[in-house]
């Protein structure tokens, strides 16, 4: 308990010393109690670090989150996928938290590979590069391997040293904070803070065992092998362990690089439509889908195929859930709100005593204002 409290105090200190409050105040004035909290925890006898006003507020917030460590970086990564909530400029800046963080050294990476895979496997890896991408949990190196006499270009993903202990210590401290908030501030119970933090811990711990990710990628590849225009990289099991995962190297362009895609005569609008079609096909047909499809995780290869990467967070639906999802989506597309209401009742998504016509009217009040609107014109907060 004492350890958790100390970690929580350290996190509070990091948060208070950051530029987060000043930036947040530009968008929404903070409550007095929050400002007092920041004042107390940011107190220092040292000279306060000067704010670099040459940087935009979005850049300063991104740097602040980065300096606060893994847990806050994960939060920033989530926010980067929601321009409808935080705005295009901030979302764009937070994208750097997805794959452009400071890497750990090549020497450390080599030691992890040796310890996990053994000297024989390590010595069979050719031209291991410096890190080409670094995220909050792992980083990626380019290399070559000898696969049954064939030299292949591969990406080797390696977990950050001690990342499991660092993350779990921080998340356990946040779990304690969530429990305290729910206990003393009754209104926060509806937010289910403890459940949210626990879910983040559960999901991220799965991400931190690369054997699970490799297995997910393998299953995903088998399910989608006949999907035209969609390709999942192959996993090399002899070069994969708990802390190391090896898969095909992808020569391609991230979907965030729209100008480069257009120069290659690839239509971003068509790609967007195809990604949605594939996502829904995998969810409804297979009941197994990529649940972390942000801009840094989808590439277009030299053949114009959609290539997903990073399979640490996958979603799964059972047979009935697949059917309910399909019927709800179809009902909304057809603007048949009574049908959508009926499916919600049958699926147990709302209490059975809710009048179907009243629920249909409520659904209409949500569906009609956004029907036919561009995503950028829909407010996630109001929705």
mmCIF file of C-alpha atoms in Angstrom:
data_model
loop_
_atom_site.group_PDB
_atom_site.id
_atom_site.type_symbol
_atom_site.label_atom_id
_atom_site.label_comp_id
_atom_site.label_asym_id
_atom_site.label_seq_id
_atom_site.Cartn_x
_atom_site.Cartn_y
_atom_site.Cartn_z
ATOM 1 C CA UNK A 1 0.000 0.000 0.000
ATOM 2 C CA UNK A 2 2.798 2.419 0.940
ATOM 3 C CA UNK A 3 4.547 1.702 -2.382
ATOM 4 C CA UNK A 4 1.355 2.486 -4.306
ATOM 5 C CA UNK A 5 0.900 5.763 -2.436
ATOM 6 C CA UNK A 6 4.504 6.787 -3.141
ATOM 7 C CA UNK A 7 4.111 6.000 -6.867
ATOM 8 C CA UNK A 8 0.813 7.913 -6.902
ATOM 9 C CA UNK A 9 2.559 10.923 -5.353
ATOM 10 C CA UNK A 10 5.327 10.699 -7.969
ATOM 11 C CA UNK A 11 2.728 10.610 -10.760
ATOM 12 C CA UNK A 12 0.917 13.565 -9.194
ATOM 13 C CA UNK A 13 4.222 15.455 -9.030
ATOM 14 C CA UNK A 14 4.974 14.702 -12.705
ATOM 15 C CA UNK A 15 1.493 15.836 -13.693
ATOM 16 C CA UNK A 16 1.719 19.030 -11.634
ATOM 17 C CA UNK A 17 5.171 19.963 -12.982
ATOM 18 C CA UNK A 18 3.998 19.441 -16.554
ATOM 19 C CA UNK A 19 2.369 22.061 -18.749
ATOM 20 C CA UNK A 20 -0.934 20.154 -18.847
ATOM 21 C CA UNK A 21 -3.022 22.483 -16.665
ATOM 22 C CA UNK A 22 -2.014 25.671 -18.506
ATOM 23 C CA UNK A 23 -2.873 24.088 -21.843
ATOM 24 C CA UNK A 24 -6.130 22.531 -20.605
ATOM 25 C CA UNK A 25 -7.231 25.924 -19.247
ATOM 26 C CA UNK A 26 -7.202 27.280 -22.801
ATOM 27 C CA UNK A 27 -10.056 24.918 -23.614
ATOM 28 C CA UNK A 28 -11.874 24.593 -20.275
ATOM 29 C CA UNK A 29 -11.302 26.466 -16.995
ATOM 30 C CA UNK A 30 -10.175 24.017 -14.292
ATOM 31 C CA UNK A 31 -12.026 23.785 -10.949
ATOM 32 C CA UNK A 32 -10.393 25.578 -7.987
ATOM 33 C CA UNK A 33 -9.644 22.295 -6.190
ATOM 34 C CA UNK A 34 -7.691 21.076 -9.212
ATOM 35 C CA UNK A 35 -5.675 24.302 -9.346
ATOM 36 C CA UNK A 36 -4.859 23.990 -5.620
ATOM 37 C CA UNK A 37 -3.768 20.384 -6.198
ATOM 38 C CA UNK A 38 -1.405 21.470 -8.984
ATOM 39 C CA UNK A 39 0.003 24.313 -6.856
ATOM 40 C CA UNK A 40 0.784 22.000 -3.930
ATOM 41 C CA UNK A 41 2.402 19.245 -5.974
ATOM 42 C CA UNK A 42 4.373 21.583 -8.222
ATOM 43 C CA UNK A 43 6.009 23.432 -5.289
ATOM 44 C CA UNK A 44 9.782 23.452 -5.597
ATOM 45 C CA UNK A 45 12.775 25.426 -4.305
ATOM 46 C CA UNK A 46 14.421 25.029 -7.678
ATOM 47 C CA UNK A 47 13.945 27.567 -10.430
ATOM 48 C CA UNK A 48 10.880 26.654 -12.463
ATOM 49 C CA UNK A 49 11.614 25.398 -15.950
ATOM 50 C CA UNK A 50 10.728 28.043 -18.507
ATOM 51 C CA UNK A 51 7.969 27.285 -20.972
ATOM 52 C CA UNK A 52 9.081 27.196 -24.592
ATOM 53 C CA UNK A 53 6.550 29.522 -26.216
ATOM 54 C CA UNK A 54 8.099 28.859 -29.635
ATOM 55 C CA UNK A 55 6.283 25.531 -29.491
ATOM 56 C CA UNK A 56 2.556 25.270 -30.054
ATOM 57 C CA UNK A 57 0.265 24.266 -27.179
ATOM 58 C CA UNK A 58 -0.307 20.935 -28.923
ATOM 59 C CA UNK A 59 3.462 20.270 -29.068
ATOM 60 C CA UNK A 60 3.896 21.245 -25.418
ATOM 61 C CA UNK A 61 1.101 18.886 -24.338
ATOM 62 C CA UNK A 62 2.591 16.029 -26.370
ATOM 63 C CA UNK A 63 6.009 16.624 -24.769
ATOM 64 C CA UNK A 64 4.445 16.796 -21.300
ATOM 65 C CA UNK A 65 2.666 13.457 -21.730
ATOM 66 C CA UNK A 66 5.847 11.923 -23.086
ATOM 67 C CA UNK A 67 7.855 13.102 -20.072
ATOM 68 C CA UNK A 68 5.320 11.579 -17.653
ATOM 69 C CA UNK A 69 5.957 8.003 -18.764
ATOM 70 C CA UNK A 70 4.179 4.943 -20.142
ATOM 71 C CA UNK A 71 0.753 5.300 -18.514
ATOM 72 C CA UNK A 72 0.237 8.894 -19.649
ATOM 73 C CA UNK A 73 1.655 8.080 -23.087
ATOM 74 C CA UNK A 74 -1.009 5.356 -23.420
ATOM 75 C CA UNK A 75 -3.647 7.974 -22.569
ATOM 76 C CA UNK A 76 -2.202 10.314 -25.203
ATOM 77 C CA UNK A 77 -2.234 7.519 -27.780
ATOM 78 C CA UNK A 78 -5.921 6.941 -27.124
ATOM 79 C CA UNK A 79 -6.697 10.659 -27.427
ATOM 80 C CA UNK A 80 -4.780 10.804 -30.719
ATOM 81 C CA UNK A 81 -7.422 8.548 -32.261
ATOM 82 C CA UNK A 82 -10.257 10.918 -31.262
ATOM 83 C CA UNK A 83 -9.995 14.179 -33.249
ATOM 84 C CA UNK A 84 -13.772 14.477 -32.811
ATOM 85 C CA UNK A 85 -13.178 15.061 -29.086
ATOM 86 C CA UNK A 86 -9.856 16.953 -28.887
ATOM 87 C CA UNK A 87 -9.656 18.616 -32.311
ATOM 88 C CA UNK A 88 -7.595 17.986 -35.455
ATOM 89 C CA UNK A 89 -4.469 19.960 -34.417
ATOM 90 C CA UNK A 90 -4.026 18.289 -31.039
ATOM 91 C CA UNK A 91 -4.839 14.859 -32.475
ATOM 92 C CA UNK A 92 -2.195 15.350 -35.172
ATOM 93 C CA UNK A 93 0.452 16.298 -32.615
ATOM 94 C CA UNK A 94 -0.367 13.396 -30.282
ATOM 95 C CA UNK A 95 0.177 10.986 -33.186
ATOM 96 C CA UNK A 96 3.894 11.259 -32.391
ATOM 97 C CA UNK A 97 3.170 9.248 -29.232
ATOM 98 C CA UNK A 98 2.124 6.282 -31.386
ATOM 99 C CA UNK A 99 5.485 5.423 -32.938
ATOM 100 C CA UNK A 100 7.941 8.340 -32.602
ATOM 101 C CA UNK A 101 9.098 8.179 -28.980
ATOM 102 C CA UNK A 102 12.758 8.127 -27.822
ATOM 103 C CA UNK A 103 14.126 4.576 -28.388
ATOM 104 C CA UNK A 104 16.319 2.441 -26.123
ATOM 105 C CA UNK A 105 19.777 1.501 -27.406
ATOM 106 C CA UNK A 106 20.626 -1.116 -30.029
ATOM 107 C CA UNK A 107 22.972 -2.739 -27.491
ATOM 108 C CA UNK A 108 20.069 -3.268 -25.053
ATOM 109 C CA UNK A 109 17.926 -4.641 -27.899
ATOM 110 C CA UNK A 110 20.623 -7.185 -28.792
ATOM 111 C CA UNK A 111 20.905 -8.320 -25.165
ATOM 112 C CA UNK A 112 17.132 -8.869 -24.955
ATOM 113 C CA UNK A 113 17.176 -10.958 -28.158
ATOM 114 C CA UNK A 114 20.108 -13.053 -26.897
ATOM 115 C CA UNK A 115 18.509 -13.659 -23.498
ATOM 116 C CA UNK A 116 15.121 -14.555 -24.990
ATOM 117 C CA UNK A 117 16.025 -16.485 -28.145
ATOM 118 C CA UNK A 118 19.536 -17.761 -27.397
ATOM 119 C CA UNK A 119 22.878 -17.131 -29.068
ATOM 120 C CA UNK A 120 22.267 -19.498 -32.004
ATOM 121 C CA UNK A 121 19.094 -17.689 -33.113
ATOM 122 C CA UNK A 122 20.650 -14.269 -32.422
ATOM 123 C CA UNK A 123 23.693 -15.114 -34.570
ATOM 124 C CA UNK A 124 21.402 -16.081 -37.456
ATOM 125 C CA UNK A 125 19.895 -12.574 -37.553
ATOM 126 C CA UNK A 126 21.539 -10.448 -40.267
ATOM 127 C CA UNK A 127 21.916 -6.646 -40.346
ATOM 128 C CA UNK A 128 19.906 -5.746 -37.253
ATOM 129 C CA UNK A 129 19.248 -2.008 -37.707
ATOM 130 C CA UNK A 130 18.931 0.861 -35.274
ATOM 131 C CA UNK A 131 15.290 1.360 -34.111
ATOM 132 C CA UNK A 132 13.011 2.482 -36.960
ATOM 133 C CA UNK A 133 9.970 3.149 -34.729
ATOM 134 C CA UNK A 134 9.543 3.431 -30.968
ATOM 135 C CA UNK A 135 6.271 3.429 -29.024
ATOM 136 C CA UNK A 136 5.370 3.342 -25.324
ATOM 137 C CA UNK A 137 5.732 -0.419 -24.860
ATOM 138 C CA UNK A 138 8.076 -1.618 -27.609
ATOM 139 C CA UNK A 139 10.233 -0.566 -30.526
ATOM 140 C CA UNK A 140 10.874 -2.021 -33.979
ATOM 141 C CA UNK A 141 14.123 -2.863 -35.804
ATOM 142 C CA UNK A 142 14.611 -3.920 -39.409
ATOM 143 C CA UNK A 143 16.690 -7.060 -40.053
ATOM 144 C CA UNK A 144 17.133 -10.072 -42.311
ATOM 145 C CA UNK A 145 16.734 -13.735 -41.365
ATOM 146 C CA UNK A 146 17.459 -17.035 -43.084
ATOM 147 C CA UNK A 147 14.086 -18.781 -43.406
ATOM 148 C CA UNK A 148 14.782 -22.298 -44.715
ATOM 149 C CA UNK A 149 17.494 -21.074 -47.063
ATOM 150 C CA UNK A 150 15.606 -17.930 -48.138
ATOM 151 C CA UNK A 151 16.830 -14.546 -46.898
ATOM 152 C CA UNK A 152 13.834 -12.455 -45.837
ATOM 153 C CA UNK A 153 13.412 -8.866 -44.694
ATOM 154 C CA UNK A 154 11.729 -8.802 -41.301
ATOM 155 C CA UNK A 155 10.619 -6.412 -38.573
ATOM 156 C CA UNK A 156 11.708 -7.372 -35.061
ATOM 157 C CA UNK A 157 9.579 -5.918 -32.278
ATOM 158 C CA UNK A 158 11.245 -5.780 -28.848
ATOM 159 C CA UNK A 159 9.644 -4.834 -25.526
ATOM 160 C CA UNK A 160 11.200 -1.949 -23.595
ATOM 161 C CA UNK A 161 13.427 -3.081 -20.688
ATOM 162 C CA UNK A 162 11.524 -3.437 -17.365
ATOM 163 C CA UNK A 163 8.359 -2.082 -18.998
ATOM 164 C CA UNK A 164 6.078 -4.633 -17.276
ATOM 165 C CA UNK A 165 7.140 -3.655 -13.763
ATOM 166 C CA UNK A 166 7.085 0.091 -14.495
ATOM 167 C CA UNK A 167 3.614 -0.015 -16.063
ATOM 168 C CA UNK A 168 2.040 -2.335 -13.481
ATOM 169 C CA UNK A 169 3.405 -0.299 -10.569
ATOM 170 C CA UNK A 170 1.932 2.887 -12.082
ATOM 171 C CA UNK A 171 -1.397 1.317 -13.014
ATOM 172 C CA UNK A 172 -1.819 -0.233 -9.530
ATOM 173 C CA UNK A 173 -1.277 3.230 -8.061
ATOM 174 C CA UNK A 174 -3.923 4.667 -10.412
ATOM 175 C CA UNK A 175 -6.245 1.820 -9.403
ATOM 176 C CA UNK A 176 -5.881 2.958 -5.784
ATOM 177 C CA UNK A 177 -6.669 6.547 -6.829
ATOM 178 C CA UNK A 178 -9.756 5.371 -8.762
ATOM 179 C CA UNK A 179 -10.969 3.441 -5.701
ATOM 180 C CA UNK A 180 -10.454 6.483 -3.427
ATOM 181 C CA UNK A 181 -12.312 8.765 -5.850
ATOM 182 C CA UNK A 182 -15.263 6.365 -6.159
ATOM 183 C CA UNK A 183 -15.421 5.913 -2.371
ATOM 184 C CA UNK A 184 -15.300 9.596 -1.407
ATOM 185 C CA UNK A 185 -16.925 11.235 -4.454
ATOM 186 C CA UNK A 186 -20.093 9.251 -5.069
ATOM 187 C CA UNK A 187 -20.854 10.978 -8.387
ATOM 188 C CA UNK A 188 -17.765 9.394 -9.936
ATOM 189 C CA UNK A 189 -19.205 5.880 -9.495
ATOM 190 C CA UNK A 190 -21.149 6.186 -12.735
ATOM 191 C CA UNK A 191 -17.818 6.625 -14.565
ATOM 192 C CA UNK A 192 -16.704 3.161 -13.321
ATOM 193 C CA UNK A 193 -13.136 4.402 -12.881
ATOM 194 C CA UNK A 194 -11.896 1.207 -11.191
ATOM 195 C CA UNK A 195 -13.282 -0.904 -14.044
ATOM 196 C CA UNK A 196 -11.695 1.385 -16.653
ATOM 197 C CA UNK A 197 -8.250 1.255 -15.006
ATOM 198 C CA UNK A 198 -8.522 -2.518 -14.543
ATOM 199 C CA UNK A 199 -9.423 -2.959 -18.219
ATOM 200 C CA UNK A 200 -6.442 -0.814 -19.266
ATOM 201 C CA UNK A 201 -4.197 -2.986 -17.064
ATOM 202 C CA UNK A 202 -5.630 -6.215 -18.493
ATOM 203 C CA UNK A 203 -5.322 -5.118 -22.128
ATOM 204 C CA UNK A 204 -1.841 -3.648 -21.753
ATOM 205 C CA UNK A 205 -0.491 -6.728 -19.952
ATOM 206 C CA UNK A 206 -1.628 -8.825 -22.904
ATOM 207 C CA UNK A 207 0.247 -6.385 -25.153
ATOM 208 C CA UNK A 208 3.360 -6.984 -23.058
ATOM 209 C CA UNK A 209 3.570 -10.685 -23.880
ATOM 210 C CA UNK A 210 4.471 -10.770 -27.560
ATOM 211 C CA UNK A 211 3.562 -14.484 -27.856
ATOM 212 C CA UNK A 212 -0.104 -13.477 -27.490
ATOM 213 C CA UNK A 213 0.306 -10.802 -30.149
ATOM 214 C CA UNK A 214 2.029 -13.286 -32.481
ATOM 215 C CA UNK A 215 -0.799 -15.799 -31.968
ATOM 216 C CA UNK A 216 -3.394 -13.093 -32.673
ATOM 217 C CA UNK A 217 -1.600 -12.056 -35.878
ATOM 218 C CA UNK A 218 -1.405 -15.691 -36.948
ATOM 219 C CA UNK A 219 -5.153 -16.255 -36.411
ATOM 220 C CA UNK A 220 -5.976 -12.938 -38.101
ATOM 221 C CA UNK A 221 -3.860 -13.927 -41.131
ATOM 222 C CA UNK A 222 -5.640 -17.278 -41.469
ATOM 223 C CA UNK A 223 -9.082 -15.636 -41.263
ATOM 224 C CA UNK A 224 -8.258 -13.009 -43.904
ATOM 225 C CA UNK A 225 -6.004 -14.915 -46.329
ATOM 226 C CA UNK A 226 -8.653 -14.766 -49.071
ATOM 227 C CA UNK A 227 -9.618 -11.112 -48.524
ATOM 228 C CA UNK A 228 -8.605 -9.228 -51.671
ATOM 229 C CA UNK A 229 -6.585 -6.087 -50.975
ATOM 230 C CA UNK A 230 -5.858 -7.005 -47.346
ATOM 231 C CA UNK A 231 -2.680 -8.661 -46.070
ATOM 232 C CA UNK A 232 -1.497 -9.587 -42.569
ATOM 233 C CA UNK A 233 2.288 -10.015 -42.148
ATOM 234 C CA UNK A 234 3.608 -13.549 -41.583
ATOM 235 C CA UNK A 235 4.954 -14.473 -38.113
ATOM 236 C CA UNK A 236 8.314 -16.265 -37.727
ATOM 237 C CA UNK A 237 7.863 -18.405 -34.626
ATOM 238 C CA UNK A 238 11.517 -19.488 -34.289
ATOM 239 C CA UNK A 239 12.381 -15.809 -33.825
ATOM 240 C CA UNK A 240 9.511 -14.997 -31.444
ATOM 241 C CA UNK A 241 9.268 -15.103 -27.634
ATOM 242 C CA UNK A 242 7.659 -13.263 -24.727
ATOM 243 C CA UNK A 243 9.788 -10.143 -25.312
ATOM 244 C CA UNK A 244 10.614 -10.466 -29.036
ATOM 245 C CA UNK A 245 8.364 -10.866 -32.084
ATOM 246 C CA UNK A 246 9.520 -11.257 -35.686
ATOM 247 C CA UNK A 247 7.243 -10.762 -38.698
ATOM 248 C CA UNK A 248 7.419 -9.747 -42.354
ATOM 249 C CA UNK A 249 8.865 -6.323 -43.085
ATOM 250 C CA UNK A 250 6.321 -4.103 -44.831
ATOM 251 C CA UNK A 251 7.482 -1.713 -47.536
ATOM 252 C CA UNK A 252 4.630 0.731 -47.505
ATOM 253 C CA UNK A 253 3.165 4.090 -46.526
ATOM 254 C CA UNK A 254 1.237 4.894 -43.358
ATOM 255 C CA UNK A 255 -2.352 5.994 -44.053
ATOM 256 C CA UNK A 256 -1.609 9.241 -42.228
ATOM 257 C CA UNK A 257 0.694 10.211 -45.131
ATOM 258 C CA UNK A 258 -2.174 11.229 -47.429
ATOM 259 C CA UNK A 259 -0.025 13.411 -49.713
ATOM 260 C CA UNK A 260 2.425 10.546 -50.391
ATOM 261 C CA UNK A 261 -0.483 8.184 -51.071
ATOM 262 C CA UNK A 262 -1.959 10.625 -53.591
ATOM 263 C CA UNK A 263 1.410 10.920 -55.363
ATOM 264 C CA UNK A 264 1.328 7.146 -55.722
ATOM 265 C CA UNK A 265 -2.163 7.453 -57.311
ATOM 266 C CA UNK A 266 -3.789 5.869 -54.267
ATOM 267 C CA UNK A 267 -7.125 7.438 -53.328
ATOM 268 C CA UNK A 268 -7.310 8.033 -49.532
ATOM 269 C CA UNK A 269 -11.117 8.167 -49.687
ATOM 270 C CA UNK A 270 -11.300 4.709 -51.284
ATOM 271 C CA UNK A 271 -8.738 3.376 -48.802
ATOM 272 C CA UNK A 272 -10.854 4.738 -45.932
ATOM 273 C CA UNK A 273 -13.953 3.024 -47.303
ATOM 274 C CA UNK A 274 -12.057 -0.255 -47.818
ATOM 275 C CA UNK A 275 -10.674 -0.190 -44.256
ATOM 276 C CA UNK A 276 -14.192 0.199 -42.834
ATOM 277 C CA UNK A 277 -15.502 -2.616 -45.067
ATOM 278 C CA UNK A 278 -12.697 -4.954 -43.992
ATOM 279 C CA UNK A 279 -13.140 -4.045 -40.329
ATOM 280 C CA UNK A 280 -16.876 -4.789 -40.403
ATOM 281 C CA UNK A 281 -16.313 -7.975 -42.422
ATOM 282 C CA UNK A 282 -13.843 -9.267 -39.851
ATOM 283 C CA UNK A 283 -16.114 -8.341 -36.933
ATOM 284 C CA UNK A 284 -19.334 -9.774 -38.392
ATOM 285 C CA UNK A 285 -17.942 -12.687 -40.432
ATOM 286 C CA UNK A 286 -15.071 -13.864 -38.220
ATOM 287 C CA UNK A 287 -15.912 -12.386 -34.831
ATOM 288 C CA UNK A 288 -12.199 -11.475 -34.571
ATOM 289 C CA UNK A 289 -10.962 -8.025 -35.502
ATOM 290 C CA UNK A 290 -8.163 -5.482 -35.054
ATOM 291 C CA UNK A 291 -9.208 -3.282 -32.137
ATOM 292 C CA UNK A 292 -6.433 -0.671 -32.363
ATOM 293 C CA UNK A 293 -6.652 0.612 -35.941
ATOM 294 C CA UNK A 294 -5.155 4.063 -35.465
ATOM 295 C CA UNK A 295 -3.183 5.847 -38.211
ATOM 296 C CA UNK A 296 0.172 4.430 -37.119
ATOM 297 C CA UNK A 297 -1.059 0.838 -37.358
ATOM 298 C CA UNK A 298 -2.255 0.723 -40.983
ATOM 299 C CA UNK A 299 0.004 0.789 -44.046
ATOM 300 C CA UNK A 300 -0.540 0.608 -47.791
ATOM 301 C CA UNK A 301 2.091 -1.612 -49.407
ATOM 302 C CA UNK A 302 3.631 -1.273 -52.891
ATOM 303 C CA UNK A 303 0.818 -3.410 -54.334
ATOM 304 C CA UNK A 304 -1.868 -1.118 -52.918
ATOM 305 C CA UNK A 305 -2.902 -3.632 -50.256
ATOM 306 C CA UNK A 306 -4.029 -2.616 -46.775
ATOM 307 C CA UNK A 307 -1.527 -4.019 -44.262
ATOM 308 C CA UNK A 308 -2.340 -3.784 -40.534
ATOM 309 C CA UNK A 309 0.402 -4.027 -37.900
ATOM 310 C CA UNK A 310 0.495 -4.176 -34.079
ATOM 311 C CA UNK A 311 -1.866 -6.965 -33.035
ATOM 312 C CA UNK A 312 -1.606 -6.454 -29.279
ATOM 313 C CA UNK A 313 -5.240 -5.342 -28.937
ATOM 314 C CA UNK A 314 -7.752 -7.530 -30.784
ATOM 315 C CA UNK A 315 -11.519 -7.785 -30.376
ATOM 316 C CA UNK A 316 -13.664 -10.913 -30.310
ATOM 317 C CA UNK A 317 -17.434 -11.364 -30.690
ATOM 318 C CA UNK A 318 -19.489 -14.512 -30.132
ATOM 319 C CA UNK A 319 -22.087 -15.735 -32.641
ATOM 320 C CA UNK A 320 -25.052 -13.880 -31.133
ATOM 321 C CA UNK A 321 -23.080 -10.645 -30.694
ATOM 322 C CA UNK A 322 -22.073 -10.766 -34.372
ATOM 323 C CA UNK A 323 -25.710 -11.086 -35.383
ATOM 324 C CA UNK A 324 -26.854 -8.256 -33.088
ATOM 325 C CA UNK A 325 -24.052 -5.990 -34.338
ATOM 326 C CA UNK A 326 -24.977 -6.645 -37.972
ATOM 327 C CA UNK A 327 -28.669 -5.987 -37.356
ATOM 328 C CA UNK A 328 -28.008 -2.771 -35.399
ATOM 329 C CA UNK A 329 -25.677 -1.424 -38.101
ATOM 330 C CA UNK A 330 -28.112 -2.349 -40.865
ATOM 331 C CA UNK A 331 -30.998 -0.781 -38.947
ATOM 332 C CA UNK A 332 -29.141 2.511 -38.517
ATOM 333 C CA UNK A 333 -28.124 2.554 -42.199
ATOM 334 C CA UNK A 334 -31.771 1.974 -43.197
ATOM 335 C CA UNK A 335 -32.886 4.502 -40.561
ATOM 336 C CA UNK A 336 -35.184 1.818 -39.184
ATOM 337 C CA UNK A 337 -34.966 2.960 -35.563
ATOM 338 C CA UNK A 338 -37.739 0.681 -34.331
ATOM 339 C CA UNK A 339 -35.793 -2.339 -35.640
ATOM 340 C CA UNK A 340 -32.648 -1.079 -33.871
ATOM 341 C CA UNK A 341 -34.657 -0.633 -30.650
ATOM 342 C CA UNK A 342 -36.059 -4.174 -30.911
ATOM 343 C CA UNK A 343 -32.560 -5.629 -31.369
ATOM 344 C CA UNK A 344 -31.327 -3.714 -28.307
ATOM 345 C CA UNK A 345 -34.136 -5.246 -26.243
ATOM 346 C CA UNK A 346 -33.611 -8.795 -27.534
ATOM 347 C CA UNK A 347 -29.844 -8.522 -27.002
ATOM 348 C CA UNK A 348 -30.350 -7.364 -23.413
ATOM 349 C CA UNK A 349 -28.510 -4.089 -24.057
ATOM 350 C CA UNK A 350 -31.316 -2.201 -22.303
ATOM 351 C CA UNK A 351 -33.798 -3.352 -19.598
ATOM 352 C CA UNK A 352 -36.755 -5.342 -20.980
ATOM 353 C CA UNK A 353 -39.299 -2.964 -19.419
ATOM 354 C CA UNK A 354 -38.203 -0.090 -21.699
ATOM 355 C CA UNK A 355 -41.031 0.721 -24.168
ATOM 356 C CA UNK A 356 -39.804 -0.087 -27.674
ATOM 357 C CA UNK A 357 -41.385 3.009 -29.265
ATOM 358 C CA UNK A 358 -39.819 5.339 -26.692
ATOM 359 C CA UNK A 359 -36.412 3.749 -27.282
ATOM 360 C CA UNK A 360 -36.871 4.054 -31.066
ATOM 361 C CA UNK A 361 -37.634 7.765 -30.642
ATOM 362 C CA UNK A 362 -34.514 8.218 -28.494
ATOM 363 C CA UNK A 363 -32.405 6.410 -31.103
ATOM 364 C CA UNK A 364 -33.862 8.628 -33.823
ATOM 365 C CA UNK A 365 -32.778 11.715 -31.831
ATOM 366 C CA UNK A 366 -29.192 10.366 -31.971
ATOM 367 C CA UNK A 367 -29.186 8.981 -35.502
ATOM 368 C CA UNK A 368 -30.861 11.737 -37.505
ATOM 369 C CA UNK A 369 -28.523 14.638 -36.565
ATOM 370 C CA UNK A 370 -25.453 12.671 -37.724
ATOM 371 C CA UNK A 371 -26.928 10.879 -40.740
ATOM 372 C CA UNK A 372 -24.953 11.839 -43.839
ATOM 373 C CA UNK A 373 -22.584 14.121 -41.898
ATOM 374 C CA UNK A 374 -18.799 14.061 -42.305
ATOM 375 C CA UNK A 375 -16.986 12.697 -39.233
ATOM 376 C CA UNK A 376 -15.165 16.006 -38.745
ATOM 377 C CA UNK A 377 -18.549 17.744 -38.361
ATOM 378 C CA UNK A 378 -19.802 15.364 -35.638
ATOM 379 C CA UNK A 379 -19.101 16.304 -32.030
ATOM 380 C CA UNK A 380 -18.114 13.205 -30.077
ATOM 381 C CA UNK A 381 -18.880 14.984 -26.811
ATOM 382 C CA UNK A 382 -22.446 15.921 -27.821
ATOM 383 C CA UNK A 383 -23.051 12.495 -29.389
#
